[in-house]
Amino acid sequence: MIRLENLSKIFNEDTPNETLALRYISLDIKEGDFITIIGSNGAGKTTLFNIISGTYPPTEGRVFIDGQDVTRHPEYKRARYIGRIFQDPLLGTASNMTLEDNMMICYKKGFKGLRISLNHKMKEFFREQLDQLDMDLDNRMKDNVVLLSGGQRQALTLLMMAISKPKLILLDEHTAALDPKNAQIVLALTTHFIREYRFTTMMITHNMSQAIKYGTRLLMMDKGEIILDVEGEEKKDLTVDKLVKKFHEIRKRTFETDEVLLSGRT
Ligand SMILES: Nc1ncnc2c1ncn2[C@@H]1O[C@H](COP(=O)(O)OP(=O)(O)OP(=O)(O)O)[C@@H](O)[C@H]1O
Ligand SMILES: [Mg+2]
């Protein structure tokens, strides 16, 4: 469904700050894959998402979606089929618009070209959807989004994304800025939506046990490369300790002992 071919990205080429952020990455993402991505700071995870979503082009290599070469397609063109959620809850929704207007925009995106108006039936549909989130939002359709908490905003962003029916979902540490309770709620909602709508998903997380627990396939990145790609039984079999050991075997150095990365070690 999505094919990445030999992608590289060099920032600040030919300057003292030159960074090789991605080193010739190739990857086939199959329909229905739920890929979790881990890797230390600066491994190139966000850069990979930026290239998939067209924020900037790769230095070399190509991106295919359903067989079509979209490498040079601008971000706004890809936004129709790629949904992305960032760490910052402020980025997913329009602050000074009401919940219902935000949802309407996404709904229209999911039904390209159709004339749809915010009538009573539509409002009722939105209210039911908000009610399902169980975050006390169903009676706040006329509130501006700016009044919501971070967790409520991420939940709304998830719901809006689900309504717009993207081909691919990119989640870049989308629960990292939330307190543990809300992070858990948003993560549960995330897996609920992915399961219900069978979204093909890539989720970056800094939490190894989360990366192991969720998804159908796990990628580990280091210094611009994918150094591990496991799925199926092999993934089910993973533990934090096994991952740390594998990293050591592959890279011949110790995995960064970041507490969050290692959290959940059993
Ligand atoms: N716009 C940019 N200009 C220059 N360098 C950049 C830019 N974006 C990323 N980099 C560099 O590229 C490398 C990879 O960064 P990236 O943000 O992709 O890492 P990451 O894996 O997402 O890390 P983190 O876990 O900290 O979010 C880093 O060395 C970073 O400093
Ligand atoms: Mg990042």
Coordinates of C-alpha atoms and ligand atoms in Angstrom, one line a residue:
M1 CA 0.0 0.0 0.0
I2 CA 2.8 2.4 0.9
R3 CA 6.3 1.7 -0.3
L4 CA 9.4 3.7 0.7
E5 CA 12.3 3.2 -1.6
N6 CA 15.8 4.1 -0.6
L7 CA 14.9 7.2 1.3
S8 CA 17.6 9.5 2.5
K9 CA 17.4 12.9 4.1
I10 CA 20.4 15.3 4.6
F11 CA 19.8 18.5 6.5
N12 CA 22.1 21.5 6.0
E13 CA 24.0 19.8 3.3
D14 CA 27.6 21.0 2.8
T15 CA 27.6 23.1 6.0
P16 CA 29.2 22.3 9.3
N17 CA 25.8 21.4 10.6
E18 CA 25.2 18.7 8.0
T19 CA 23.0 15.9 9.4
L20 CA 22.3 12.6 7.7
A21 CA 18.9 12.1 9.3
L22 CA 17.8 9.1 7.2
R23 CA 20.1 6.6 5.6
Y24 CA 18.6 4.8 2.6
I25 CA 15.4 3.5 4.2
S26 CA 13.2 1.0 2.3
L27 CA 10.0 -0.2 3.7
D28 CA 6.7 -1.8 2.6
I29 CA 3.7 -0.9 4.6
K30 CA 0.9 -3.3 4.1
E31 CA -2.8 -2.5 4.4
G32 CA -3.9 -3.1 8.0
D33 CA -0.4 -2.9 9.4
F34 CA -0.3 -1.3 12.9
I35 CA 3.4 -0.4 13.2
T36 CA 4.9 0.9 16.4
I37 CA 8.2 2.8 16.0
I38 CA 10.8 3.2 18.7
G39 CA 14.3 4.7 18.7
S40 CA 16.3 7.2 20.7
N41 CA 16.2 11.0 20.2
G42 CA 17.4 12.0 16.8
A43 CA 17.0 8.5 15.3
G44 CA 15.0 10.0 12.4
K45 CA 11.5 8.9 13.3
T46 CA 9.8 12.3 12.9
T47 CA 11.8 12.9 9.7
L48 CA 10.4 9.7 8.3
F49 CA 6.9 10.9 9.0
N50 CA 7.7 14.3 7.5
I51 CA 8.8 12.6 4.2
I52 CA 5.8 10.3 4.1
S53 CA 3.4 13.2 4.6
G54 CA 5.2 15.5 2.3
T55 CA 6.3 18.2 4.7
Y56 CA 9.5 18.2 2.7
P57 CA 11.0 16.0 0.0
P58 CA 13.7 13.4 0.6
T59 CA 17.2 14.1 -0.5
E60 CA 17.1 10.8 -2.4
G61 CA 14.6 8.0 -2.8
R62 CA 10.9 7.7 -3.5
V63 CA 7.5 7.4 -1.8
F64 CA 4.7 5.4 -3.4
I65 CA 1.1 5.3 -2.2
D66 CA -1.0 2.6 -3.9
G67 CA 1.6 2.3 -6.6
Q68 CA 1.6 6.0 -7.4
D69 CA 4.9 7.9 -7.0
V70 CA 3.9 10.8 -4.7
T71 CA 7.5 11.8 -3.8
R72 CA 7.0 15.3 -5.1
H73 CA 3.4 15.8 -4.2
P74 CA 2.9 18.6 -1.8
E75 CA 1.7 18.0 1.8
Y76 CA -1.8 19.5 1.3
K77 CA -2.4 17.0 -1.6
R78 CA -1.5 14.0 0.6
A79 CA -3.4 15.4 3.6
R80 CA -6.5 13.9 2.0
Y81 CA -5.3 10.4 2.7
I82 CA -2.8 10.8 5.5
G83 CA -4.0 11.7 9.0
R84 CA -1.3 12.8 11.4
I85 CA -1.4 13.5 15.1
F86 CA 1.4 15.3 16.9
Q87 CA 2.6 15.4 20.5
D88 CA 1.3 18.9 20.9
P89 CA -2.5 18.8 21.4
L90 CA -2.8 22.3 20.0
L91 CA -1.8 21.2 16.5
G92 CA -4.7 18.9 15.7
T93 CA -7.7 21.2 16.0
A94 CA -8.6 24.8 15.3
S95 CA -8.6 26.5 18.7
N96 CA -11.0 29.3 17.9
M97 CA -13.6 27.3 16.2
T98 CA -16.3 25.3 17.9
L99 CA -16.2 21.5 18.3
E100 CA -19.0 21.0 15.8
D101 CA -17.3 23.2 13.2
N102 CA -14.0 21.4 13.6
M103 CA -15.8 18.1 13.2
M104 CA -17.7 19.3 10.1
I105 CA -14.4 20.2 8.3
C106 CA -13.2 16.7 8.8
Y107 CA -16.4 15.1 7.9
K108 CA -16.3 17.0 4.6
K109 CA -12.8 15.7 4.0
G110 CA -14.1 12.2 4.3
F111 CA -16.8 12.7 1.7
K112 CA -14.8 14.6 -0.9
G113 CA -16.9 16.7 -3.3
L114 CA -20.2 16.1 -1.6
R115 CA -22.3 19.0 -0.5
I116 CA -22.9 18.5 3.2
S117 CA -24.4 21.0 5.6
L118 CA -24.4 21.2 9.4
N119 CA -28.0 20.3 9.8
H120 CA -29.8 18.8 12.8
K121 CA -29.1 15.2 11.7
M122 CA -25.4 15.9 11.3
K123 CA -25.2 17.6 14.8
E124 CA -26.9 14.6 16.3
F125 CA -24.3 12.3 14.6
F126 CA -21.4 14.4 16.0
R127 CA -23.0 14.4 19.4
E128 CA -23.2 10.6 19.4
Q129 CA -19.6 10.4 18.3
L130 CA -18.5 12.7 21.1
D131 CA -20.5 10.8 23.6
Q132 CA -18.6 7.6 22.6
L133 CA -15.4 9.2 23.6
D134 CA -16.7 9.3 27.2
M135 CA -14.8 12.5 27.9
D136 CA -17.8 14.7 28.7
L137 CA -17.7 16.4 25.4
D138 CA -21.2 15.6 24.0
N139 CA -22.8 18.7 25.5
R140 CA -20.0 21.0 24.5
M141 CA -20.4 21.1 20.7
K142 CA -20.8 24.9 20.7
D143 CA -17.7 25.5 22.9
N144 CA -14.5 26.7 21.2
V145 CA -11.9 24.0 21.2
V146 CA -9.5 26.3 23.1
L147 CA -11.5 25.5 26.3
L148 CA -10.7 21.8 26.2
S149 CA -8.0 20.0 28.2
G150 CA -5.0 18.4 26.4
G151 CA -6.5 14.9 26.7
Q152 CA -9.9 16.1 25.5
R153 CA -8.2 17.8 22.5
Q154 CA -6.2 14.7 21.5
A155 CA -9.4 12.6 21.8
L156 CA -11.2 15.0 19.6
T157 CA -8.4 15.0 17.1
L158 CA -8.5 11.2 17.0
L159 CA -12.3 11.3 16.5
M160 CA -11.9 13.9 13.7
M161 CA -9.3 11.8 12.1
A162 CA -11.5 8.7 12.2
I163 CA -14.3 10.7 10.6
S164 CA -12.1 11.8 7.7
K165 CA -11.2 8.2 6.9
P166 CA -7.5 8.5 6.0
K167 CA -5.6 5.7 4.3
L168 CA -2.7 6.0 6.7
I169 CA -2.5 7.3 10.2
L170 CA 0.8 8.8 11.5
L171 CA 0.9 9.2 15.3
D172 CA 4.0 11.0 16.6
E173 CA 4.2 10.5 20.3
H174 CA 0.6 11.7 20.5
T175 CA 0.2 10.9 24.2
A176 CA 3.6 12.1 25.4
A177 CA 2.4 15.5 26.5
L178 CA -0.5 14.2 28.6
D179 CA -0.6 13.1 32.2
P180 CA -0.5 9.3 32.7
K181 CA -4.2 8.9 33.1
N182 CA -5.2 10.9 30.0
A183 CA -2.4 9.3 28.1
Q184 CA -3.9 5.9 28.9
I185 CA -7.4 7.0 27.9
V186 CA -6.2 8.5 24.6
L187 CA -4.2 5.4 23.8
A188 CA -7.2 3.2 24.5
L189 CA -9.2 5.3 22.2
T190 CA -6.5 5.1 19.5
T191 CA -6.5 1.3 19.5
H192 CA -10.3 1.3 19.5
F193 CA -10.4 3.5 16.4
I194 CA -7.7 1.5 14.7
R195 CA -9.5 -1.7 15.3
E196 CA -13.0 -0.5 14.4
Y197 CA -11.9 1.3 11.2
R198 CA -9.0 -1.0 10.3
F199 CA -6.7 1.9 9.8
T200 CA -3.2 1.3 8.6
T201 CA -1.2 3.0 11.3
M202 CA 2.4 4.0 12.2
M203 CA 2.8 5.1 15.9
I204 CA 6.0 6.5 17.3
T205 CA 6.4 6.0 21.0
H206 CA 9.2 6.5 23.4
N207 CA 7.8 3.8 25.6
M208 CA 9.3 0.4 24.7
S209 CA 6.6 -1.7 26.5
Q210 CA 3.9 0.3 24.7
A211 CA 5.6 -0.5 21.4
I212 CA 5.6 -4.1 22.3
K213 CA 2.1 -4.3 23.6
Y214 CA 0.4 -2.5 20.8
G215 CA 0.4 -3.0 17.0
T216 CA 1.1 -5.8 14.7
R217 CA 4.7 -4.9 13.7
L218 CA 7.5 -3.1 15.4
L219 CA 10.3 -1.0 13.9
M220 CA 13.4 0.1 15.8
M221 CA 15.3 3.0 14.4
D222 CA 18.8 4.2 15.2
K223 CA 20.9 6.9 13.6
G224 CA 18.7 7.2 10.5
E225 CA 18.3 3.5 9.9
I226 CA 15.6 0.8 10.6
I227 CA 17.6 -1.7 12.5
L228 CA 14.8 -4.0 13.5
D229 CA 11.5 -4.9 11.8
V230 CA 9.5 -7.6 13.5
E231 CA 5.9 -8.9 13.2
G232 CA 3.7 -11.8 14.0
E233 CA 4.8 -14.4 16.6
E234 CA 8.2 -12.8 16.8
K235 CA 6.7 -9.5 17.9
K236 CA 4.3 -11.2 20.4
D237 CA 7.4 -12.9 21.9
L238 CA 9.2 -9.6 22.5
T239 CA 10.0 -8.2 26.0
V240 CA 11.8 -4.9 26.8
D241 CA 14.9 -6.9 27.9
K242 CA 14.9 -8.9 24.6
L243 CA 14.7 -5.7 22.6
V244 CA 17.6 -4.1 24.5
K245 CA 19.6 -7.2 23.9
K246 CA 18.8 -7.3 20.2
F247 CA 19.8 -3.6 20.0
H248 CA 23.2 -4.5 21.5
E249 CA 23.7 -7.5 19.2
I250 CA 22.9 -5.4 16.1
R251 CA 24.7 -2.1 17.0
K252 CA 27.5 -3.4 19.3
R253 CA 26.7 -0.8 21.8
T254 CA 24.4 -0.3 24.8
F255 CA 20.9 1.0 24.2
E256 CA 20.3 4.5 25.6
T257 CA 19.2 4.0 29.2
D258 CA 16.5 6.6 28.9
E259 CA 14.0 5.9 31.7
V260 CA 11.0 6.4 29.6
L261 CA 12.3 4.2 26.8
L262 CA 12.8 1.4 29.3
S263 CA 9.7 2.0 31.3
G264 CA 7.6 -1.1 31.8
R265 CA 10.6 -3.3 31.9
T266 CA 9.5 -6.6 33.5
Ligands
LIG1 N1 14.4 20.7 10.0 C1 15.6 20.2 10.4 N2 16.7 20.9 10.2 C2 17.9 20.4 10.5 N3 18.1 19.3 11.2 C3 17.0 18.5 11.5 C4 15.6 19.0 11.1 N4 14.8 18.1 11.5 C5 15.5 17.1 12.1 N5 16.8 17.4 12.1 C6 17.9 16.5 12.6 O1 17.7 15.2 12.0 C7 18.0 14.2 13.0 C8 16.7 13.3 13.2 O2 15.7 14.1 13.8 P1 14.2 13.6 14.1 O3 13.4 14.7 14.6 O4 13.7 12.9 12.9 O5 14.5 12.5 15.2 P2 13.4 11.7 16.1 O6 13.8 10.3 16.0 O7 12.0 12.1 15.8 O8 13.8 12.2 17.6 P3 12.9 12.5 18.9 O9 12.7 11.2 19.5 O10 13.8 13.4 19.7 O11 11.7 13.1 18.4 C9 18.4 14.9 14.3 O12 19.8 15.0 14.3 C10 17.8 16.3 14.1 O13 18.5 17.2 14.8
MG2 MG 10.5 13.0 16.8

